[in-house]
Coordinates of N, CA and C in Angstrom, one line a residue:
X132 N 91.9 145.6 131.5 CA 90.6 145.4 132.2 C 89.6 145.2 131.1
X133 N 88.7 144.3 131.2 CA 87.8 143.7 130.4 C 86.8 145.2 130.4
X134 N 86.0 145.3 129.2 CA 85.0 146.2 129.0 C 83.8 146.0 130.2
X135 N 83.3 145.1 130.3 CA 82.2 144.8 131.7 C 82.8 145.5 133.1
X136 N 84.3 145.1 132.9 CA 84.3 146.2 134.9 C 84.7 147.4 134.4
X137 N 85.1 148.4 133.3 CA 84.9 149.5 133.1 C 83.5 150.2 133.4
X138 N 82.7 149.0 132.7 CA 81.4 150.0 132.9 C 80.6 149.6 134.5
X139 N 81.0 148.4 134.6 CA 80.5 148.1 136.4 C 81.0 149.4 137.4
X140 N 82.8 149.7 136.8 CA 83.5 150.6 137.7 C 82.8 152.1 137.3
X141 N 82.2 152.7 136.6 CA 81.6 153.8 136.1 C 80.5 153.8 137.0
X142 N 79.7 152.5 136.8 CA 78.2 152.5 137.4 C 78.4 152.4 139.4
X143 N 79.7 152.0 139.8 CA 79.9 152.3 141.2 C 80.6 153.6 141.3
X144 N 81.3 153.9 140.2 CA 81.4 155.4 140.7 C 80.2 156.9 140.7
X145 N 78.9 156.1 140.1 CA 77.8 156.9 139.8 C 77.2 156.5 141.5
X146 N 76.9 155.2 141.7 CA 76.4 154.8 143.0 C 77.4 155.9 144.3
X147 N 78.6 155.5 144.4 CA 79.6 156.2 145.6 C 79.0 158.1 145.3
X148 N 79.3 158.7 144.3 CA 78.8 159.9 144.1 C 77.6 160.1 144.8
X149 N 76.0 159.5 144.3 CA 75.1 159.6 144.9 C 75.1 159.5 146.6
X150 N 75.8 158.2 147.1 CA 75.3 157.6 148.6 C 76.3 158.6 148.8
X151 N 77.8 159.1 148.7 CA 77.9 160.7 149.3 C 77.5 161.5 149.7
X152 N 76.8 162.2 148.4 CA 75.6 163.2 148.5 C 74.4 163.2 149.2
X153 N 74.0 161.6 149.5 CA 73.0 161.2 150.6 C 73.4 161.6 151.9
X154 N 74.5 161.0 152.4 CA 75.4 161.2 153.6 C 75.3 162.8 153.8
X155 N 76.1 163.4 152.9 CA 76.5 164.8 153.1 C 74.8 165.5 153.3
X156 N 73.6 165.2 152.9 CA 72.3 166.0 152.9 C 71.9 165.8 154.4
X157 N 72.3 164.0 154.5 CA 71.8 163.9 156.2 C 72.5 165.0 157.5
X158 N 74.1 164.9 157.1 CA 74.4 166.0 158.1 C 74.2 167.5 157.8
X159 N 73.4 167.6 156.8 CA 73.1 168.6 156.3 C 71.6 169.2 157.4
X160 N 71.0 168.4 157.2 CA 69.8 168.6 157.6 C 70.0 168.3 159.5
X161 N 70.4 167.6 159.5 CA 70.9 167.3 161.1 C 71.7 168.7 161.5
X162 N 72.2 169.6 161.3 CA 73.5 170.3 161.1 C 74.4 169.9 161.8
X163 N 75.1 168.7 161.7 CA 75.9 168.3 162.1 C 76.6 167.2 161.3
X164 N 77.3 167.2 160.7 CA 78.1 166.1 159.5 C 78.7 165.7 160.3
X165 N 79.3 165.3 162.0 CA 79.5 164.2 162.6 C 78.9 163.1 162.9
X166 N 77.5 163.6 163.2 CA 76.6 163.0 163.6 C 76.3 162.2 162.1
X167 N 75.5 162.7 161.4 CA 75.4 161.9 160.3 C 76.4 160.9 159.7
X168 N 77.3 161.1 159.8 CA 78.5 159.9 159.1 C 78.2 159.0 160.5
X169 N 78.4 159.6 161.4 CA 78.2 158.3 162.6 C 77.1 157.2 162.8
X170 N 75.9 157.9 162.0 CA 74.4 156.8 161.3 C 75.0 156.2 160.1
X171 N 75.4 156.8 159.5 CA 76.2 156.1 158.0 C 77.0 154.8 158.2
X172 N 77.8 154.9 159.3 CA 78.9 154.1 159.6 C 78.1 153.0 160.5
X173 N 77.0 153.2 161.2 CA 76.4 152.0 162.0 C 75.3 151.3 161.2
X174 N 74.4 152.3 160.6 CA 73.9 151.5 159.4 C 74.5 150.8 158.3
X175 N 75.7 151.3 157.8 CA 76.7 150.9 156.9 C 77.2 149.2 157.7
X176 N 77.3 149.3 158.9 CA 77.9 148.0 160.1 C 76.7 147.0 159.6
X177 N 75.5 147.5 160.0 CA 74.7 146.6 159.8 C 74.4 146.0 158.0
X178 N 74.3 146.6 157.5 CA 74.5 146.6 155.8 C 75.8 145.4 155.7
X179 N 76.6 145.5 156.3 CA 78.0 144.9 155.9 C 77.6 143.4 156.3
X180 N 77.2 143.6 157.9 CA 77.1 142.6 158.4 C 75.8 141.3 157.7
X181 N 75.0 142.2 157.0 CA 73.9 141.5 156.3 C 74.2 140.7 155.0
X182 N 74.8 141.4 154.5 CA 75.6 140.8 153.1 C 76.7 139.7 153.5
X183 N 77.2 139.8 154.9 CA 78.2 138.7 155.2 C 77.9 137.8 155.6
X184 N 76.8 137.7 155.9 CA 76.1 136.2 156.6 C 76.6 135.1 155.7
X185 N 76.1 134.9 154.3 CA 76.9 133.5 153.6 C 77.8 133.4 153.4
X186 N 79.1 134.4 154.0 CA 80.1 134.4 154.0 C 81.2 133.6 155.1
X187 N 80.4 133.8 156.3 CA 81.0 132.4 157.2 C 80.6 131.2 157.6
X188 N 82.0 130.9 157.9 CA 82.4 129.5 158.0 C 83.1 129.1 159.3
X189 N 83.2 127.8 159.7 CA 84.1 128.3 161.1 C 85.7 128.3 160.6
X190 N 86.1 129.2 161.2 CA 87.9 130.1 161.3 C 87.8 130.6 160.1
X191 N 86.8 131.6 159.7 CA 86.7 132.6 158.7 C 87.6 133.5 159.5
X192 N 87.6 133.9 160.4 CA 88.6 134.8 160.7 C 90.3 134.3 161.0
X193 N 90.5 133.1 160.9 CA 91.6 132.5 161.6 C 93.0 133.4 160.8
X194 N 93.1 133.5 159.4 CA 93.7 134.4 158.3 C 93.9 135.6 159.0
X195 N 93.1 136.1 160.0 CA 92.9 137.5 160.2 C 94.4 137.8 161.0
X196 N 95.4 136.5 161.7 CA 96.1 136.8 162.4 C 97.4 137.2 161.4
X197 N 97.1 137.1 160.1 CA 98.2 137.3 158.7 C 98.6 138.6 158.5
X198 N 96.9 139.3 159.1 CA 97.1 140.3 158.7 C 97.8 141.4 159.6
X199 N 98.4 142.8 158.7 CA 99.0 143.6 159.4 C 98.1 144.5 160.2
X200 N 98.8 144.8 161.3 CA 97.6 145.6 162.0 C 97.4 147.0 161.2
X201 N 98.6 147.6 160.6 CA 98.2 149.1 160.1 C 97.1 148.8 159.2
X202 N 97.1 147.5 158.8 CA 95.9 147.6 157.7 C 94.4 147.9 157.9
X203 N 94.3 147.3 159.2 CA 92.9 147.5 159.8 C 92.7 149.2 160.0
X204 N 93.8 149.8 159.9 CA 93.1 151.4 160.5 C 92.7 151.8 159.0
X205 N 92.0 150.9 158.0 CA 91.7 151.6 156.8 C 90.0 152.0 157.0
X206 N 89.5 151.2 158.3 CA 88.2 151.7 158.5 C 88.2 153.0 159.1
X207 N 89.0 153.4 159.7 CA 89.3 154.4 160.0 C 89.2 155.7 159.0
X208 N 90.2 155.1 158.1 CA 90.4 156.2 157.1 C 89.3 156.2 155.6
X209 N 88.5 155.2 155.8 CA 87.0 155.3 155.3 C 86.1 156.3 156.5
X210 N 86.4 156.2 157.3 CA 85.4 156.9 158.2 C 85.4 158.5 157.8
X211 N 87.3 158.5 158.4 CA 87.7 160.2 158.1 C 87.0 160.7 156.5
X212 N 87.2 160.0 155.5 CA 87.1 159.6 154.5 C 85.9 160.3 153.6
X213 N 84.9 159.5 154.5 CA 83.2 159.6 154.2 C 82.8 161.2 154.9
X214 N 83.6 161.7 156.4 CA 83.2 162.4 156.5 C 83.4 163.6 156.1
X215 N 84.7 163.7 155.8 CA 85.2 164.9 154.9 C 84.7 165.0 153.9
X216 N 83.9 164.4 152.7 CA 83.3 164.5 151.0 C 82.0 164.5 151.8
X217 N 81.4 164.4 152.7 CA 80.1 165.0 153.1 C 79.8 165.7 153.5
X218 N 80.8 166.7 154.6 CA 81.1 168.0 154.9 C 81.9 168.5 153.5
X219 N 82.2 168.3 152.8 CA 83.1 169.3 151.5 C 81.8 169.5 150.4
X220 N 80.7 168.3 150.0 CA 79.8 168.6 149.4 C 78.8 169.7 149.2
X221 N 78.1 170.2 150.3 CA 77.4 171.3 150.6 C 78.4 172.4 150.8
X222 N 79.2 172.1 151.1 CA 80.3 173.9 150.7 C 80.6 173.6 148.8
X223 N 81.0 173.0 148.4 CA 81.2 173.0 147.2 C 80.6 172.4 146.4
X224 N 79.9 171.6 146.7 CA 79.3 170.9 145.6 C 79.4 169.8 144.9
X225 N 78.5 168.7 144.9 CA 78.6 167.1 144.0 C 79.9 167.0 143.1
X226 N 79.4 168.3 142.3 CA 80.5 168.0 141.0 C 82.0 168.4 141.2
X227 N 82.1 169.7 141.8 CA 83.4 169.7 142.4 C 84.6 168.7 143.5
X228 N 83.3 168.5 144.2 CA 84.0 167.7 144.9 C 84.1 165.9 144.3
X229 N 83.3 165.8 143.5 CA 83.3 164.0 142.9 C 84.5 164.2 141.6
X230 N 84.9 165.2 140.9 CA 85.9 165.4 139.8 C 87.0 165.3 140.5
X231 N 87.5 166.2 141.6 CA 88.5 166.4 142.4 C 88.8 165.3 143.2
X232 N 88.1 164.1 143.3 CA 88.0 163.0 144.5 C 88.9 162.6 142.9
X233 N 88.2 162.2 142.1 CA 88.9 161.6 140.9 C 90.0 161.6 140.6
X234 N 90.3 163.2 140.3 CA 91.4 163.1 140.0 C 92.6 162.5 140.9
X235 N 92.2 163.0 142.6 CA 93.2 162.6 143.1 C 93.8 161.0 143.3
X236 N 92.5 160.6 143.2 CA 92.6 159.0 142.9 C 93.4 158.2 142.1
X237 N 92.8 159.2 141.3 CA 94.2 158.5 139.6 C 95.6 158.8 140.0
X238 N 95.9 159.9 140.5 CA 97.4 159.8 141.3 C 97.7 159.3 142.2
X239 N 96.9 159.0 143.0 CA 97.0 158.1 144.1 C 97.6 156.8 143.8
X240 N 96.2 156.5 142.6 CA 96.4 154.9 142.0 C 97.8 155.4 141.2
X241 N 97.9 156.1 140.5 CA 99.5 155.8 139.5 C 100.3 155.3 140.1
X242 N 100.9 156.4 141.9 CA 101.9 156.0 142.9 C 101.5 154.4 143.0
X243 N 100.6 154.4 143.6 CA 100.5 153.0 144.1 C 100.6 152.1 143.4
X244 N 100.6 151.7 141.6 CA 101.2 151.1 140.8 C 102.6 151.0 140.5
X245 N 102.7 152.3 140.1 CA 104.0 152.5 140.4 C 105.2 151.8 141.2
X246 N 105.0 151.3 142.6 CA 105.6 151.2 143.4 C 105.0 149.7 143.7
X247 N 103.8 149.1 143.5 CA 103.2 148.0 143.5 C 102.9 147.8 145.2
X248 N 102.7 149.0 145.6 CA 102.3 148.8 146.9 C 100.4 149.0 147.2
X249 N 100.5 147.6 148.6 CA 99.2 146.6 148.5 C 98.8 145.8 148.3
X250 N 100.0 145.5 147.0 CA 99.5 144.5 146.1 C 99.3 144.4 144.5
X251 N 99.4 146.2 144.3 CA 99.2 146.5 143.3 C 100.3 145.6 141.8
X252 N 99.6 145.1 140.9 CA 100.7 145.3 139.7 C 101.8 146.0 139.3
X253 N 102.7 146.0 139.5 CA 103.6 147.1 138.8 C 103.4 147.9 137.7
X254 N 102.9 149.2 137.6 CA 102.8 149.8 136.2 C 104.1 151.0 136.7
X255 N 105.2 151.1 135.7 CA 105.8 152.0 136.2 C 105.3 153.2 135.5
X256 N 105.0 154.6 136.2 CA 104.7 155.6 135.6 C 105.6 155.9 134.5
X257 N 104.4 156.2 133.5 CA 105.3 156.7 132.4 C 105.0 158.1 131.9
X258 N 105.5 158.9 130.3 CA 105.1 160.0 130.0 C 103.4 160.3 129.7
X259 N 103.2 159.2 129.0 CA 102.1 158.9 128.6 C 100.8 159.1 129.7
X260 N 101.5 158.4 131.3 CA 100.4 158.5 132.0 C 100.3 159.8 133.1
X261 N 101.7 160.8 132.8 CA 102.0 161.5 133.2 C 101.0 162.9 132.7
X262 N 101.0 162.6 131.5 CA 100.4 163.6 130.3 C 98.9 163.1 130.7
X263 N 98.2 161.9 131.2 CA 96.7 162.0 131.4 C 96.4 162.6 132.6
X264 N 97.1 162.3 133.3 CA 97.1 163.0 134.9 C 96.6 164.4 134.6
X265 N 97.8 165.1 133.9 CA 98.0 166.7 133.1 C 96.3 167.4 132.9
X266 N 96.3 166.7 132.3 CA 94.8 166.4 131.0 C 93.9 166.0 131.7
X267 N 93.8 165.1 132.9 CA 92.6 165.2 133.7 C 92.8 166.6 134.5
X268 N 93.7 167.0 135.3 CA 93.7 167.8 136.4 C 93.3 169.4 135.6
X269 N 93.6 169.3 134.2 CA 92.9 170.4 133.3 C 91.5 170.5 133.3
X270 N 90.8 168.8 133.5 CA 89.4 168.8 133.1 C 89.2 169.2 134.3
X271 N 89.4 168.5 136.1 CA 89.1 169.2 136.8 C 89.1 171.0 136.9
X272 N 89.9 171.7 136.4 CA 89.9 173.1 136.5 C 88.7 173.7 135.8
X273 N 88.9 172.7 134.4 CA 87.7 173.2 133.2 C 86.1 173.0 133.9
X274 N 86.2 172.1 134.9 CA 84.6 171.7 135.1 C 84.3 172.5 136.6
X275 N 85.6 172.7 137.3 CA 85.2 173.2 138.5 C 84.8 174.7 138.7
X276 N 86.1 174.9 138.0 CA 85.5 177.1 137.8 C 85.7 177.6 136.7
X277 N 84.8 177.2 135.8 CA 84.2 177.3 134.4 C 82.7 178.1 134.8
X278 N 82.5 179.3 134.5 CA 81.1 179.4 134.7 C 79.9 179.1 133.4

């Protein structure tokens, strides 16, 4: 990966951290973290929908019959997703819970290279990436209950 989406991907992981934390304050203050992700997810609709305007064309959707249906239940599992790290934030906290999102991501992503499923590249897991995993899941321990 080129140096420019390292640091793009840093600066959307600073952005996703924040608009979390937004999310999670709204069902905070609502006391209700269903309710809030459910404004998130309709404001979010409208947001999507605004940015897609110069995106169609006619049979912009016609492709859509390509696709697999299990793939569509990923809004779903953005939903579950959003609402669980907004309900887990105010019990634990921005940093615990955005280190811990991390890490599990990186193993998530390894599998999913690994196996080249989605789409992914093939990267077969190796020692090397075995041992960063290690060494992250250390740093999460070191940053989460470290007083």
């Amino acid at each position: 990966m080129k140096i420019q989406f390292y640091i793009l991907t840093i600066l959307l992981g600073i952005v996703l951290a924040v608009h979390l934390a937004m999310n999670g304050k709204v069902g905070n203050v609502l006391q209700n973290a269903r309710v809030g992700n459910a404004l998130f997810w309709c404001i979010g609709a409208v947001g999507a929908l605004a940015i897609s305007v110069g995106g169609w064309r006619t049979g912009a959707l016609e492709p859509l019959k390509q696709v697999h249906p299990v793939l569509l239940t990923a809004g779903v599992f953005g939903a579950c997703l959003v609402f669980a790290i907004a309900w887990l934030i105010p019990q634990a906290g921005a940093g615990a819970v955005m280190i811990t999102l991390i890490a599990g991501q990186v193993i998530g992503g390894l599998v999913m290279s690994h196996y080249g499923w989605l789409g992914s590249p093939v990267q077969p897991i190796s020692l090397t990436r075995v041992i960063g995993v290690l060494v992250m899941i250390a740093g999460v321990v070191l940053a989460t209950f470290s007083k």
